[in-house]
PDB file of C-alpha atoms in Angstrom:
ATOM      1  CA  UNK A   1     -53.746 -33.756 -22.602  1.00  0.00           C
ATOM      2  CA  UNK A   2     -54.815 -30.545 -20.831  1.00  0.00           C
ATOM      3  CA  UNK A   3     -53.748 -32.029 -17.562  1.00  0.00           C
ATOM      4  CA  UNK A   4     -50.327 -32.767 -18.984  1.00  0.00           C
ATOM      5  CA  UNK A   5     -49.951 -29.189 -20.309  1.00  0.00           C
ATOM      6  CA  UNK A   6     -51.158 -27.826 -16.970  1.00  0.00           C
ATOM      7  CA  UNK A   7     -48.615 -29.953 -15.169  1.00  0.00           C
ATOM      8  CA  UNK A   8     -45.753 -28.689 -17.386  1.00  0.00           C
ATOM      9  CA  UNK A   9     -46.950 -25.105 -17.005  1.00  0.00           C
ATOM     10  CA  UNK A  10     -46.949 -25.436 -13.220  1.00  0.00           C
ATOM     11  CA  UNK A  11     -43.559 -27.081 -13.316  1.00  0.00           C
ATOM     12  CA  UNK A  12     -42.189 -24.292 -15.516  1.00  0.00           C
ATOM     13  CA  UNK A  13     -43.647 -21.515 -13.407  1.00  0.00           C
ATOM     14  CA  UNK A  14     -42.470 -23.196 -10.235  1.00  0.00           C
ATOM     15  CA  UNK A  15     -38.951 -23.362 -11.527  1.00  0.00           C
ATOM     16  CA  UNK A  16     -38.987 -19.604 -12.133  1.00  0.00           C
ATOM     17  CA  UNK A  17     -39.676 -18.879  -8.482  1.00  0.00           C
ATOM     18  CA  UNK A  18     -36.712 -17.282  -6.803  1.00  0.00           C
ATOM     19  CA  UNK A  19     -35.918 -16.418  -3.235  1.00  0.00           C
ATOM     20  CA  UNK A  20     -34.043 -13.340  -2.228  1.00  0.00           C
ATOM     21  CA  UNK A  21     -30.310 -14.075  -2.232  1.00  0.00           C
ATOM     22  CA  UNK A  22     -27.815 -11.806  -0.600  1.00  0.00           C
ATOM     23  CA  UNK A  23     -25.460 -10.267  -3.095  1.00  0.00           C
ATOM     24  CA  UNK A  24     -22.809  -9.733  -0.437  1.00  0.00           C
ATOM     25  CA  UNK A  25     -20.031 -12.271  -0.684  1.00  0.00           C
ATOM     26  CA  UNK A  26     -19.604 -14.168   2.560  1.00  0.00           C
ATOM     27  CA  UNK A  27     -16.271 -15.704   3.501  1.00  0.00           C
ATOM     28  CA  UNK A  28     -15.992 -19.437   3.730  1.00  0.00           C
ATOM     29  CA  UNK A  29     -12.556 -19.295   5.316  1.00  0.00           C
ATOM     30  CA  UNK A  30     -12.180 -18.697   9.044  1.00  0.00           C
ATOM     31  CA  UNK A  31      -8.485 -18.207   9.694  1.00  0.00           C
ATOM     32  CA  UNK A  32      -7.573 -17.032  13.169  1.00  0.00           C
ATOM     33  CA  UNK A  33      -4.852 -17.626  15.713  1.00  0.00           C
ATOM     34  CA  UNK A  34      -5.871 -20.177  18.318  1.00  0.00           C
ATOM     35  CA  UNK A  35      -4.906 -19.655  21.935  1.00  0.00           C
ATOM     36  CA  UNK A  36      -2.613 -22.515  22.814  1.00  0.00           C
ATOM     37  CA  UNK A  37       1.022 -22.881  23.816  1.00  0.00           C
ATOM     38  CA  UNK A  38       2.088 -24.703  20.668  1.00  0.00           C
ATOM     39  CA  UNK A  39       4.140 -22.524  18.333  1.00  0.00           C
ATOM     40  CA  UNK A  40       3.758 -23.304  14.643  1.00  0.00           C
ATOM     41  CA  UNK A  41       4.101 -21.623  11.252  1.00  0.00           C
ATOM     42  CA  UNK A  42       0.881 -19.817  10.227  1.00  0.00           C
ATOM     43  CA  UNK A  43       1.939 -17.610   7.299  1.00  0.00           C
ATOM     44  CA  UNK A  44       4.795 -17.741   4.837  1.00  0.00           C
ATOM     45  CA  UNK A  45       5.714 -16.133   1.552  1.00  0.00           C
ATOM     46  CA  UNK A  46       8.617 -17.236  -0.640  1.00  0.00           C
ATOM     47  CA  UNK A  47       9.719 -15.247  -3.664  1.00  0.00           C
ATOM     48  CA  UNK A  48      11.807 -17.093  -6.214  1.00  0.00           C
ATOM     49  CA  UNK A  49      14.298 -16.294  -8.939  1.00  0.00           C
ATOM     50  CA  UNK A  50      13.876 -15.138 -12.502  1.00  0.00           C
ATOM     51  CA  UNK A  51      16.520 -14.636 -15.212  1.00  0.00           C
ATOM     52  CA  UNK A  52      16.933 -11.030 -14.069  1.00  0.00           C
ATOM     53  CA  UNK A  53      17.152  -9.351 -10.682  1.00  0.00           C
ATOM     54  CA  UNK A  54      13.936 -10.521  -9.033  1.00  0.00           C
ATOM     55  CA  UNK A  55      14.204 -10.456  -5.229  1.00  0.00           C
ATOM     56  CA  UNK A  56      14.692 -13.893  -3.663  1.00  0.00           C
ATOM     57  CA  UNK A  57      13.582 -14.214  -0.049  1.00  0.00           C
ATOM     58  CA  UNK A  58      11.462 -16.131   2.434  1.00  0.00           C
ATOM     59  CA  UNK A  59       9.314 -14.739   5.244  1.00  0.00           C
ATOM     60  CA  UNK A  60       7.849 -17.028   7.905  1.00  0.00           C
ATOM     61  CA  UNK A  61       5.374 -15.871  10.570  1.00  0.00           C
ATOM     62  CA  UNK A  62       4.659 -18.101  13.561  1.00  0.00           C
ATOM     63  CA  UNK A  63       1.690 -18.338  15.889  1.00  0.00           C
ATOM     64  CA  UNK A  64       3.637 -16.540  18.662  1.00  0.00           C
ATOM     65  CA  UNK A  65       3.765 -13.498  16.276  1.00  0.00           C
ATOM     66  CA  UNK A  66       7.493 -13.971  15.626  1.00  0.00           C
ATOM     67  CA  UNK A  67       8.725 -13.499  12.114  1.00  0.00           C
ATOM     68  CA  UNK A  68      11.837 -14.673  10.296  1.00  0.00           C
ATOM     69  CA  UNK A  69      13.134 -13.180   7.072  1.00  0.00           C
ATOM     70  CA  UNK A  70      15.776 -14.946   4.972  1.00  0.00           C
ATOM     71  CA  UNK A  71      17.061 -12.664   2.192  1.00  0.00           C
ATOM     72  CA  UNK A  72      19.109 -14.379  -0.517  1.00  0.00           C
ATOM     73  CA  UNK A  73      19.661 -12.251  -3.634  1.00  0.00           C
ATOM     74  CA  UNK A  74      18.573  -8.973  -5.154  1.00  0.00           C
ATOM     75  CA  UNK A  75      17.172  -7.722  -1.843  1.00  0.00           C
ATOM     76  CA  UNK A  76      18.120  -4.714   0.263  1.00  0.00           C
ATOM     77  CA  UNK A  77      18.935  -6.948   3.239  1.00  0.00           C
ATOM     78  CA  UNK A  78      20.626 -10.323   2.730  1.00  0.00           C
ATOM     79  CA  UNK A  79      20.807 -12.790   5.582  1.00  0.00           C
ATOM     80  CA  UNK A  80      18.405 -13.527   8.392  1.00  0.00           C
ATOM     81  CA  UNK A  81      16.354 -11.014  10.394  1.00  0.00           C
ATOM     82  CA  UNK A  82      14.098 -11.925  13.338  1.00  0.00           C
ATOM     83  CA  UNK A  83      11.163  -9.656  14.153  1.00  0.00           C
ATOM     84  CA  UNK A  84       7.893  -9.538  16.092  1.00  0.00           C
ATOM     85  CA  UNK A  85       4.526  -8.563  14.638  1.00  0.00           C
ATOM     86  CA  UNK A  86       1.614  -7.050  16.537  1.00  0.00           C
ATOM     87  CA  UNK A  87      -1.600  -8.976  16.945  1.00  0.00           C
ATOM     88  CA  UNK A  88      -3.367  -6.346  14.771  1.00  0.00           C
ATOM     89  CA  UNK A  89      -0.869  -6.889  11.953  1.00  0.00           C
ATOM     90  CA  UNK A  90      -1.365 -10.666  11.943  1.00  0.00           C
ATOM     91  CA  UNK A  91      -5.125 -10.223  12.207  1.00  0.00           C
ATOM     92  CA  UNK A  92      -5.119  -7.873   9.216  1.00  0.00           C
ATOM     93  CA  UNK A  93      -3.372 -10.536   7.101  1.00  0.00           C
ATOM     94  CA  UNK A  94      -5.772 -13.263   8.268  1.00  0.00           C
ATOM     95  CA  UNK A  95      -8.810 -11.017   7.760  1.00  0.00           C
ATOM     96  CA  UNK A  96      -7.699 -10.299   4.194  1.00  0.00           C
ATOM     97  CA  UNK A  97      -7.247 -14.034   3.592  1.00  0.00           C
ATOM     98  CA  UNK A  98     -10.754 -14.681   4.934  1.00  0.00           C
ATOM     99  CA  UNK A  99     -12.213 -11.843   2.849  1.00  0.00           C
ATOM    100  CA  UNK A 100     -10.808 -13.198  -0.428  1.00  0.00           C
ATOM    101  CA  UNK A 101     -11.746 -16.803   0.467  1.00  0.00           C
ATOM    102  CA  UNK A 102      -8.088 -17.829   0.327  1.00  0.00           C
ATOM    103  CA  UNK A 103      -8.980 -21.390   1.290  1.00  0.00           C
ATOM    104  CA  UNK A 104     -11.101 -21.707  -1.881  1.00  0.00           C
ATOM    105  CA  UNK A 105      -8.477 -20.371  -4.302  1.00  0.00           C
ATOM    106  CA  UNK A 106      -6.678 -22.693  -6.736  1.00  0.00           C
ATOM    107  CA  UNK A 107      -3.512 -24.388  -5.503  1.00  0.00           C
ATOM    108  CA  UNK A 108      -1.579 -23.223  -8.566  1.00  0.00           C
ATOM    109  CA  UNK A 109      -1.715 -20.295 -10.942  1.00  0.00           C
ATOM    110  CA  UNK A 110       0.722 -21.382 -13.633  1.00  0.00           C
ATOM    111  CA  UNK A 111       1.266 -21.053 -17.405  1.00  0.00           C
ATOM    112  CA  UNK A 112       4.112 -22.224 -19.552  1.00  0.00           C
ATOM    113  CA  UNK A 113       5.900 -18.883 -19.689  1.00  0.00           C
ATOM    114  CA  UNK A 114       9.561 -18.491 -18.900  1.00  0.00           C
ATOM    115  CA  UNK A 115      11.403 -15.883 -16.815  1.00  0.00           C
ATOM    116  CA  UNK A 116       8.745 -15.110 -14.230  1.00  0.00           C
ATOM    117  CA  UNK A 117       9.472 -15.445 -10.511  1.00  0.00           C
ATOM    118  CA  UNK A 118       7.530 -18.040  -8.555  1.00  0.00           C
ATOM    119  CA  UNK A 119       5.791 -16.930  -5.374  1.00  0.00           C
ATOM    120  CA  UNK A 120       4.633 -19.479  -2.830  1.00  0.00           C
ATOM    121  CA  UNK A 121       2.217 -18.230  -0.202  1.00  0.00           C
ATOM    122  CA  UNK A 122       0.994 -20.404   2.631  1.00  0.00           C
ATOM    123  CA  UNK A 123      -1.604 -19.674   5.307  1.00  0.00           C
ATOM    124  CA  UNK A 124      -1.964 -22.491   7.788  1.00  0.00           C
ATOM    125  CA  UNK A 125      -2.181 -25.679   5.670  1.00  0.00           C
ATOM    126  CA  UNK A 126      -3.190 -24.082   2.343  1.00  0.00           C
ATOM    127  CA  UNK A 127      -0.266 -23.411   0.013  1.00  0.00           C
ATOM    128  CA  UNK A 128      -0.571 -21.622  -3.333  1.00  0.00           C
ATOM    129  CA  UNK A 129       1.910 -21.275  -6.194  1.00  0.00           C
ATOM    130  CA  UNK A 130       1.531 -17.934  -7.922  1.00  0.00           C
ATOM    131  CA  UNK A 131       3.505 -17.944 -11.150  1.00  0.00           C
ATOM    132  CA  UNK A 132       1.126 -16.411 -13.695  1.00  0.00           C
ATOM    133  CA  UNK A 133      -2.599 -15.644 -13.809  1.00  0.00           C
ATOM    134  CA  UNK A 134      -3.364 -15.310 -10.094  1.00  0.00           C
ATOM    135  CA  UNK A 135      -6.364 -13.175  -9.124  1.00  0.00           C
ATOM    136  CA  UNK A 136      -5.772  -9.563  -8.149  1.00  0.00           C
ATOM    137  CA  UNK A 137      -6.941 -10.296  -4.602  1.00  0.00           C
ATOM    138  CA  UNK A 138      -4.164 -12.868  -4.089  1.00  0.00           C
ATOM    139  CA  UNK A 139      -1.598 -10.355  -5.334  1.00  0.00           C
ATOM    140  CA  UNK A 140      -2.996  -7.826  -2.836  1.00  0.00           C
ATOM    141  CA  UNK A 141      -2.627 -10.346   0.006  1.00  0.00           C
ATOM    142  CA  UNK A 142       0.998 -11.009  -0.999  1.00  0.00           C
ATOM    143  CA  UNK A 143       1.669  -7.249  -1.049  1.00  0.00           C
ATOM    144  CA  UNK A 144       0.030  -6.824   2.360  1.00  0.00           C
ATOM    145  CA  UNK A 145       2.307  -9.489   3.879  1.00  0.00           C
ATOM    146  CA  UNK A 146       5.365  -7.848   2.298  1.00  0.00           C
ATOM    147  CA  UNK A 147       4.371  -4.332   3.397  1.00  0.00           C
ATOM    148  CA  UNK A 148       3.776  -5.376   7.001  1.00  0.00           C
ATOM    149  CA  UNK A 149       6.926  -7.462   7.308  1.00  0.00           C
ATOM    150  CA  UNK A 150       9.359  -5.205   5.454  1.00  0.00           C
ATOM    151  CA  UNK A 151       8.751  -2.464   8.043  1.00  0.00           C
ATOM    152  CA  UNK A 152      10.860  -4.607  10.388  1.00  0.00           C
ATOM    153  CA  UNK A 153      13.533  -5.708   7.894  1.00  0.00           C
ATOM    154  CA  UNK A 154      16.291  -3.121   7.794  1.00  0.00           C
TER     155      UNK A 154
END
């Protein structure tokens, strides 16, 4: 019986052993622009309608750093605007996506609530619907994309 108790005591004490674990959050995502001649969409954000005057537009950024804005309603600029981003601007968006582990976020943040605008954000092949309840970090990424791109949309 003592041997059995000793075994359980060792097992219990062994399970309490911990190793040092870094408290710094490390990114799992590794988004970056690859050097090749193929031009493809890497980032997009689409803002949808609500029952009020929510801005409705689409921004697409391609791997050659070109951007296209399509403004529909309740925006300062309606129509299409073409623009070019700097490498630093695109890298800042991708770095933010990596930092918040964008690739690990849910595909949808949605609740059954009416009259909110839908936002679709896509980075490479990961697309997220942000309707309600998205984390603050995702909202910050959306705002970063808007702030960078709207400098060119006049």
